[in-house]
Amino acid sequence: MAAMAMEPAAVRDRPTGQELTADFDARIAAHQRIEPRDWMPEGYRSTLVRQIAQHAHSEIIGMQPEGDWLTRAPSLRRKAILLAKVQDEAGHGLYLYAAAETLGVDRADLTQRLIEGRQKYSSIFNYPTLTFADVGVIGWLVDGAAICNQVPLCRSSFGPYARAMVRVCKEESFHQRQGYELLLQMMAGTPAQRTMVQDAVDRWWWPSLMMFGPPDADSPNTRQSMAWGIKRDTNDELRQKFVDMSVPQAVALGVTLPDPDLAWNAERGHHDFGAVDWAEFKRVVSGGGQCNAERVSRRRAAHEEGAWVREAAAAYAAKHQGTGQGDDR
Ligand code: FAQ
């Protein structure tokens, strides 16, 4: 009887579930960062793992469409720029997998989920790159959409994700500028080059708008992710921002955006634009895009072919454990 009444002080003082939730909610309301060692609701953790993993996978799969042009770049300068850009995307994947790992998941397991089709990556990377103008248009529109989406994520409530985004965004803005500069140069070239640019814009415009995700009314995660401060803007708000940002850039470039309904609406202070083909979006996200099978099978092959490197790095780290030499794996 006496033993039951004698609860150790550490147990007695342990906060209850309600107190932990109240503390978490108060920190979110005060716009304070949540760090990996802080208590967090399971839904918050699993939402972050889903979003950060999908984001990391997108960076890595996103190396493929432009990577296809590395051996066919039209000059040494363009080849060097493209090589650096594609390498940057690998770095972004790395920061993001590292951020996900602070939530208690394992990068190897996330990769496995990607190559088994159990986790998504951005729909945009399931479209083919048909000409070198696609490299410029990916820089301008795809990196442009990525920046639009990711700048607010620098204020995301989860510390490691927000900090990773700061560096990613700086590099993405550089990517966007190199893409735009490439297009400016092509637009100042021959009629055939200008046609190539317009054709690439025609093919990438609508898929770029799909990058922001389904309309708010059909987005199952937005409301809760906004309440938790993981997302700071809704999908539709960011899509509108991207359209408004891209229209003057298209005018300066001398290309036409392929949307007859695109028009300035003075009352709203925004551009109106046509309906996105959400049936196409669903088809591409669920594996039916032009390049889904190829993208995943190449990622799987690269992972399998890299097994010996991972084994060698692990063996090296084990051999030098405690000596300080194996720490740079
Ligand atoms: N593609 O309820 P929501 C880049 C999924 S940038 C595929 O609205 P959420 C840089 C969504 O996951 C590209 N799936 O979801 C680069 C959810 O899946 P569930 C990557 C999509 O999370 C440039 C379901 O649909 N950027 O790689 C897409 O609140 C050039 C319902 O949607 C990021 O990941 C899509 N487009 O909002 C690299 C940014 N949209 O729950 C190389 C971070 C939605 O059914 C070259 N992520 N889904 O499994 C985000 O901001 C958000 O996750 C959204 C989606 C806005 C993408």
PDB file of N, CA and C and ligand atoms in Angstrom, residues 50-51 54-56 58-63 66 85 89 92 120-125 138-139 142-143 145-146 149-150 153 161 172 175 210-215 218-222 225 231 235 238 281 285, ligand 1:
ATOM      1  N   ARG A  50       6.265  12.261 -44.528  1.00  0.00           N
ATOM      2  CA  ARG A  50       5.693  12.103 -45.873  1.00  0.00           C
ATOM      3  C   ARG A  50       6.131  13.251 -46.783  1.00  0.00           C
ATOM      4  N   GLN A  51       5.970  14.480 -46.307  1.00  0.00           N
ATOM      5  CA  GLN A  51       6.281  15.622 -47.175  1.00  0.00           C
ATOM      6  C   GLN A  51       7.782  15.736 -47.455  1.00  0.00           C
ATOM      7  N   GLN A  54       8.900  12.898 -49.779  1.00  0.00           N
ATOM      8  CA  GLN A  54       8.457  13.143 -51.162  1.00  0.00           C
ATOM      9  C   GLN A  54       9.315  14.240 -51.801  1.00  0.00           C
ATOM     10  N   HIS A  55       9.642  15.223 -51.006  1.00  0.00           N
ATOM     11  CA  HIS A  55      10.455  16.329 -51.502  1.00  0.00           C
ATOM     12  C   HIS A  55      11.875  15.835 -51.850  1.00  0.00           C
ATOM     13  N   ALA A  56      12.463  15.040 -50.944  1.00  0.00           N
ATOM     14  CA  ALA A  56      13.816  14.493 -51.186  1.00  0.00           C
ATOM     15  C   ALA A  56      13.821  13.607 -52.435  1.00  0.00           C
ATOM     16  N   SER A  58      11.905  13.804 -54.921  1.00  0.00           N
ATOM     17  CA  SER A  58      11.719  14.651 -56.113  1.00  0.00           C
ATOM     18  C   SER A  58      13.060  15.236 -56.561  1.00  0.00           C
ATOM     19  N   GLU A  59      13.860  15.641 -55.587  1.00  0.00           N
ATOM     20  CA  GLU A  59      15.166  16.212 -55.941  1.00  0.00           C
ATOM     21  C   GLU A  59      16.029  15.157 -56.648  1.00  0.00           C
ATOM     22  N   ILE A  60      15.991  13.936 -56.144  1.00  0.00           N
ATOM     23  CA  ILE A  60      16.855  12.883 -56.709  1.00  0.00           C
ATOM     24  C   ILE A  60      16.318  12.400 -58.065  1.00  0.00           C
ATOM     25  N   ILE A  61      15.022  12.124 -58.133  1.00  0.00           N
ATOM     26  CA  ILE A  61      14.446  11.732 -59.433  1.00  0.00           C
ATOM     27  C   ILE A  61      14.557  12.908 -60.412  1.00  0.00           C
ATOM     28  N   GLY A  62      14.469  14.132 -59.865  1.00  0.00           N
ATOM     29  CA  GLY A  62      14.534  15.337 -60.703  1.00  0.00           C
ATOM     30  C   GLY A  62      15.881  15.534 -61.376  1.00  0.00           C
ATOM     31  N   MET A  63      16.877  14.740 -61.003  1.00  0.00           N
ATOM     32  CA  MET A  63      18.172  14.823 -61.701  1.00  0.00           C
ATOM     33  C   MET A  63      18.083  14.180 -63.094  1.00  0.00           C
ATOM     34  N   GLU A  66      16.955  16.411 -66.732  1.00  0.00           N
ATOM     35  CA  GLU A  66      18.027  17.271 -67.242  1.00  0.00           C
ATOM     36  C   GLU A  66      19.320  16.488 -67.429  1.00  0.00           C
ATOM     37  N   LYS A  85      24.318  22.127 -61.879  1.00  0.00           N
ATOM     38  CA  LYS A  85      22.913  22.180 -61.437  1.00  0.00           C
ATOM     39  C   LYS A  85      22.428  20.803 -60.995  1.00  0.00           C
ATOM     40  N   GLU A  89      21.099  19.336 -57.237  1.00  0.00           N
ATOM     41  CA  GLU A  89      19.845  18.634 -56.903  1.00  0.00           C
ATOM     42  C   GLU A  89      20.149  17.433 -56.008  1.00  0.00           C
ATOM     43  N   HIS A  92      20.535  18.716 -52.600  1.00  0.00           N
ATOM     44  CA  HIS A  92      19.244  19.035 -51.975  1.00  0.00           C
ATOM     45  C   HIS A  92      18.594  17.768 -51.423  1.00  0.00           C
ATOM     46  N   LYS A 120       5.641   8.852 -52.993  1.00  0.00           N
ATOM     47  CA  LYS A 120       5.540   9.649 -54.225  1.00  0.00           C
ATOM     48  C   LYS A 120       6.771  10.534 -54.425  1.00  0.00           C
ATOM     49  N   TYR A 121       6.863  11.068 -55.636  1.00  0.00           N
ATOM     50  CA  TYR A 121       7.776  12.167 -55.944  1.00  0.00           C
ATOM     51  C   TYR A 121       6.998  13.084 -56.879  1.00  0.00           C
ATOM     52  N   SER A 122       7.546  14.287 -57.123  1.00  0.00           N
ATOM     53  CA  SER A 122       6.749  15.272 -57.852  1.00  0.00           C
ATOM     54  C   SER A 122       6.361  14.799 -59.257  1.00  0.00           C
ATOM     55  N   SER A 123       5.096  15.033 -59.593  1.00  0.00           N
ATOM     56  CA  SER A 123       4.534  14.677 -60.905  1.00  0.00           C
ATOM     57  C   SER A 123       5.364  15.246 -62.068  1.00  0.00           C
ATOM     58  N   ILE A 124       5.973  16.396 -61.849  1.00  0.00           N
ATOM     59  CA  ILE A 124       6.634  17.117 -62.943  1.00  0.00           C
ATOM     60  C   ILE A 124       7.736  16.292 -63.608  1.00  0.00           C
ATOM     61  N   PHE A 125       8.368  15.400 -62.847  1.00  0.00           N
ATOM     62  CA  PHE A 125       9.526  14.700 -63.396  1.00  0.00           C
ATOM     63  C   PHE A 125       9.160  13.466 -64.218  1.00  0.00           C
ATOM     64  N   ILE A 138      12.915  24.134 -67.805  1.00  0.00           N
ATOM     65  CA  ILE A 138      12.886  23.524 -66.461  1.00  0.00           C
ATOM     66  C   ILE A 138      13.480  24.513 -65.456  1.00  0.00           C
ATOM     67  N   GLY A 139      14.620  25.121 -65.833  1.00  0.00           N
ATOM     68  CA  GLY A 139      15.221  26.118 -64.935  1.00  0.00           C
ATOM     69  C   GLY A 139      14.251  27.257 -64.648  1.00  0.00           C
ATOM     70  N   VAL A 142      10.167  25.221 -63.761  1.00  0.00           N
ATOM     71  CA  VAL A 142      10.119  24.188 -62.721  1.00  0.00           C
ATOM     72  C   VAL A 142      10.872  24.664 -61.466  1.00  0.00           C
ATOM     73  N   ASP A 143      12.075  25.211 -61.668  1.00  0.00           N
ATOM     74  CA  ASP A 143      12.771  25.771 -60.497  1.00  0.00           C
ATOM     75  C   ASP A 143      12.013  26.988 -59.978  1.00  0.00           C
ATOM     76  N   ALA A 145       8.736  27.431 -59.989  1.00  0.00           N
ATOM     77  CA  ALA A 145       7.617  26.931 -59.167  1.00  0.00           C
ATOM     78  C   ALA A 145       8.153  26.383 -57.844  1.00  0.00           C
ATOM     79  N   ALA A 146       9.303  25.713 -57.919  1.00  0.00           N
ATOM     80  CA  ALA A 146       9.890  25.148 -56.693  1.00  0.00           C
ATOM     81  C   ALA A 146      10.223  26.275 -55.708  1.00  0.00           C
ATOM     82  N   ASN A 149       7.127  27.722 -54.071  1.00  0.00           N
ATOM     83  CA  ASN A 149       6.607  26.793 -53.069  1.00  0.00           C
ATOM     84  C   ASN A 149       7.511  26.728 -51.831  1.00  0.00           C
ATOM     85  N   GLN A 150       8.835  26.865 -52.060  1.00  0.00           N
ATOM     86  CA  GLN A 150       9.764  26.550 -50.972  1.00  0.00           C
ATOM     87  C   GLN A 150      10.209  27.749 -50.143  1.00  0.00           C
ATOM     88  N   LEU A 153       8.437  27.747 -47.081  1.00  0.00           N
ATOM     89  CA  LEU A 153       8.830  26.603 -46.237  1.00  0.00           C
ATOM     90  C   LEU A 153      10.074  26.907 -45.397  1.00  0.00           C
ATOM     91  N   TYR A 161      13.774  21.093 -41.297  1.00  0.00           N
ATOM     92  CA  TYR A 161      13.209  21.269 -42.643  1.00  0.00           C
ATOM     93  C   TYR A 161      13.381  22.729 -43.070  1.00  0.00           C
ATOM     94  N   GLU A 172      18.287  27.187 -55.717  1.00  0.00           N
ATOM     95  CA  GLU A 172      17.223  27.130 -56.737  1.00  0.00           C
ATOM     96  C   GLU A 172      17.107  28.468 -57.472  1.00  0.00           C
ATOM     97  N   HIS A 175      19.552  28.475 -60.084  1.00  0.00           N
ATOM     98  CA  HIS A 175      19.117  27.585 -61.179  1.00  0.00           C
ATOM     99  C   HIS A 175      18.094  28.281 -62.077  1.00  0.00           C
ATOM    100  N   MET A 210       0.725  22.105 -61.994  1.00  0.00           N
ATOM    101  CA  MET A 210       0.311  20.929 -61.196  1.00  0.00           C
ATOM    102  C   MET A 210       1.268  20.662 -60.031  1.00  0.00           C
ATOM    103  N   MET A 211       2.485  21.209 -60.115  1.00  0.00           N
ATOM    104  CA  MET A 211       3.462  20.967 -59.038  1.00  0.00           C
ATOM    105  C   MET A 211       2.951  21.417 -57.676  1.00  0.00           C
ATOM    106  N   PHE A 212       2.033  22.413 -57.675  1.00  0.00           N
ATOM    107  CA  PHE A 212       1.560  22.957 -56.393  1.00  0.00           C
ATOM    108  C   PHE A 212       0.546  22.054 -55.709  1.00  0.00           C
ATOM    109  N   GLY A 213       0.203  20.934 -56.366  1.00  0.00           N
ATOM    110  CA  GLY A 213      -0.721  19.991 -55.745  1.00  0.00           C
ATOM    111  C   GLY A 213      -2.159  20.264 -56.128  1.00  0.00           C
ATOM    112  N   PRO A 214      -3.079  19.409 -55.676  1.00  0.00           N
ATOM    113  CA  PRO A 214      -4.487  19.541 -56.066  1.00  0.00           C
ATOM    114  C   PRO A 214      -5.093  20.846 -55.554  1.00  0.00           C
ATOM    115  N   PRO A 215      -6.254  21.240 -56.133  1.00  0.00           N
ATOM    116  CA  PRO A 215      -6.921  22.456 -55.637  1.00  0.00           C
ATOM    117  C   PRO A 215      -7.204  22.315 -54.138  1.00  0.00           C
ATOM    118  N   ASP A 218      -9.697  19.934 -52.812  1.00  0.00           N
ATOM    119  CA  ASP A 218      -9.422  18.485 -52.947  1.00  0.00           C
ATOM    120  C   ASP A 218      -8.107  18.089 -52.284  1.00  0.00           C
ATOM    121  N   SER A 219      -7.551  18.969 -51.456  1.00  0.00           N
ATOM    122  CA  SER A 219      -6.253  18.671 -50.830  1.00  0.00           C
ATOM    123  C   SER A 219      -6.487  18.156 -49.409  1.00  0.00           C
ATOM    124  N   PRO A 220      -6.293  16.856 -49.185  1.00  0.00           N
ATOM    125  CA  PRO A 220      -6.619  16.315 -47.858  1.00  0.00           C
ATOM    126  C   PRO A 220      -5.697  16.819 -46.742  1.00  0.00           C
ATOM    127  N   ASN A 221      -4.486  17.271 -47.102  1.00  0.00           N
ATOM    128  CA  ASN A 221      -3.508  17.590 -46.048  1.00  0.00           C
ATOM    129  C   ASN A 221      -3.374  19.074 -45.707  1.00  0.00           C
ATOM    130  N   THR A 222      -3.803  19.957 -46.639  1.00  0.00           N
ATOM    131  CA  THR A 222      -3.476  21.380 -46.462  1.00  0.00           C
ATOM    132  C   THR A 222      -3.948  21.971 -45.130  1.00  0.00           C
ATOM    133  N   SER A 225      -1.882  20.768 -42.200  1.00  0.00           N
ATOM    134  CA  SER A 225      -0.478  21.190 -42.333  1.00  0.00           C
ATOM    135  C   SER A 225      -0.321  22.690 -42.103  1.00  0.00           C
ATOM    136  N   LYS A 231       3.049  23.897 -43.602  1.00  0.00           N
ATOM    137  CA  LYS A 231       2.859  24.707 -44.812  1.00  0.00           C
ATOM    138  C   LYS A 231       2.421  26.100 -44.373  1.00  0.00           C
ATOM    139  N   ASN A 235      -2.177  25.416 -51.550  1.00  0.00           N
ATOM    140  CA  ASN A 235      -1.749  25.073 -52.909  1.00  0.00           C
ATOM    141  C   ASN A 235      -2.236  26.125 -53.920  1.00  0.00           C
ATOM    142  N   LEU A 238      -0.352  29.533 -53.745  1.00  0.00           N
ATOM    143  CA  LEU A 238       0.990  29.503 -54.345  1.00  0.00           C
ATOM    144  C   LEU A 238       0.914  29.405 -55.862  1.00  0.00           C
ATOM    145  N   PHE A 281      -3.247  15.083 -63.968  1.00  0.00           N
ATOM    146  CA  PHE A 281      -2.445  15.087 -62.733  1.00  0.00           C
ATOM    147  C   PHE A 281      -2.599  13.756 -61.993  1.00  0.00           C
ATOM    148  N   VAL A 285       0.388  11.106 -61.243  1.00  0.00           N
ATOM    149  CA  VAL A 285       0.784  10.812 -59.855  1.00  0.00           C
ATOM    150  C   VAL A 285       0.608   9.325 -59.556  1.00  0.00           C
TER     151      VAL A 285
HETATM  152  N1  FAQ B   1       3.241  15.434 -57.431  1.00  0.00           N
HETATM  153  O1  FAQ B   1      -3.026  17.182 -49.677  1.00  0.00           O
HETATM  154  P1  FAQ B   1      -2.008  17.556 -50.714  1.00  0.00           P
HETATM  155  C1  FAQ B   1      12.059  20.047 -56.880  1.00  0.00           C
HETATM  156  C2  FAQ B   1       0.334  14.415 -53.372  1.00  0.00           C
HETATM  157  S1  FAQ B   1      10.570  20.752 -56.515  1.00  0.00           S
HETATM  158  C3  FAQ B   1       3.101  14.265 -56.778  1.00  0.00           C
HETATM  159  O2  FAQ B   1      -2.158  18.906 -51.307  1.00  0.00           O
HETATM  160  P2  FAQ B   1       0.455  18.323 -49.394  1.00  0.00           P
HETATM  161  C4  FAQ B   1      13.213  20.966 -57.260  1.00  0.00           C
HETATM  162  C5  FAQ B   1       0.608  14.733 -51.905  1.00  0.00           C
HETATM  163  O3  FAQ B   1       1.892  14.302 -51.517  1.00  0.00           O
HETATM  164  C6  FAQ B   1       9.355  19.448 -56.437  1.00  0.00           C
HETATM  165  N2  FAQ B   1       2.293  14.140 -55.691  1.00  0.00           N
HETATM  166  O4  FAQ B   1      -0.535  17.326 -50.122  1.00  0.00           O
HETATM  167  C7  FAQ B   1      13.801  20.607 -58.589  1.00  0.00           C
HETATM  168  C8  FAQ B   1      -0.475  13.968 -51.233  1.00  0.00           C
HETATM  169  O5  FAQ B   1      -0.053  12.608 -51.167  1.00  0.00           O
HETATM  170  P3  FAQ B   1      -0.701  11.516 -50.166  1.00  0.00           P
HETATM  171  C9  FAQ B   1       9.151  18.890 -55.065  1.00  0.00           C
HETATM  172  C10 FAQ B   1       1.664  15.261 -55.284  1.00  0.00           C
HETATM  173  O6  FAQ B   1       1.659  17.563 -49.039  1.00  0.00           O
HETATM  174  C11 FAQ B   1      13.630  21.464 -59.662  1.00  0.00           C
HETATM  175  C12 FAQ B   1      -1.639  14.084 -52.204  1.00  0.00           C
HETATM  176  O7  FAQ B   1      -1.077  14.362 -53.471  1.00  0.00           O
HETATM  177  N3  FAQ B   1       8.725  19.899 -54.136  1.00  0.00           N
HETATM  178  O8  FAQ B   1      12.130  18.875 -56.790  1.00  0.00           O
HETATM  179  C13 FAQ B   1       1.813  16.497 -55.916  1.00  0.00           C
HETATM  180  O9  FAQ B   1      -0.232  19.088 -48.316  1.00  0.00           O
HETATM  181  C14 FAQ B   1      14.176  21.176 -60.929  1.00  0.00           C
HETATM  182  C15 FAQ B   1      -2.614  15.159 -51.801  1.00  0.00           C
HETATM  183  O10 FAQ B   1      -2.039  16.495 -51.895  1.00  0.00           O
HETATM  184  C16 FAQ B   1       8.156  19.582 -52.952  1.00  0.00           C
HETATM  185  O11 FAQ B   1       7.945  18.435 -52.617  1.00  0.00           O
HETATM  186  C17 FAQ B   1       2.644  16.564 -57.049  1.00  0.00           C
HETATM  187  N4  FAQ B   1       2.835  17.692 -57.733  1.00  0.00           N
HETATM  188  O12 FAQ B   1       0.826  19.405 -50.532  1.00  0.00           O
HETATM  189  C18 FAQ B   1      14.563  19.450 -58.777  1.00  0.00           C
HETATM  190  C19 FAQ B   1       7.839  20.763 -52.059  1.00  0.00           C
HETATM  191  N5  FAQ B   1       1.042  17.406 -55.277  1.00  0.00           N
HETATM  192  O13 FAQ B   1      -1.041  12.180 -48.899  1.00  0.00           O
HETATM  193  C20 FAQ B   1      15.097  19.165 -60.036  1.00  0.00           C
HETATM  194  C21 FAQ B   1       7.386  20.363 -50.676  1.00  0.00           C
HETATM  195  C22 FAQ B   1       0.433  16.757 -54.258  1.00  0.00           C
HETATM  196  O14 FAQ B   1      -1.916  11.059 -50.877  1.00  0.00           O
HETATM  197  C23 FAQ B   1      14.917  20.018 -61.115  1.00  0.00           C
HETATM  198  N6  FAQ B   1       6.066  19.809 -50.680  1.00  0.00           N
HETATM  199  N7  FAQ B   1       0.809  15.464 -54.262  1.00  0.00           N
HETATM  200  O15 FAQ B   1       0.356  10.464 -50.078  1.00  0.00           O
HETATM  201  C24 FAQ B   1       4.930  20.542 -50.577  1.00  0.00           C
HETATM  202  O16 FAQ B   1       4.954  21.762 -50.492  1.00  0.00           O
HETATM  203  C25 FAQ B   1       3.623  19.792 -50.524  1.00  0.00           C
HETATM  204  O17 FAQ B   1       3.899  18.450 -50.199  1.00  0.00           O
HETATM  205  C26 FAQ B   1       2.800  19.863 -51.845  1.00  0.00           C
HETATM  206  C27 FAQ B   1       1.539  19.007 -51.692  1.00  0.00           C
HETATM  207  C28 FAQ B   1       2.375  21.307 -52.097  1.00  0.00           C
HETATM  208  C29 FAQ B   1       3.597  19.339 -53.037  1.00  0.00           C
END
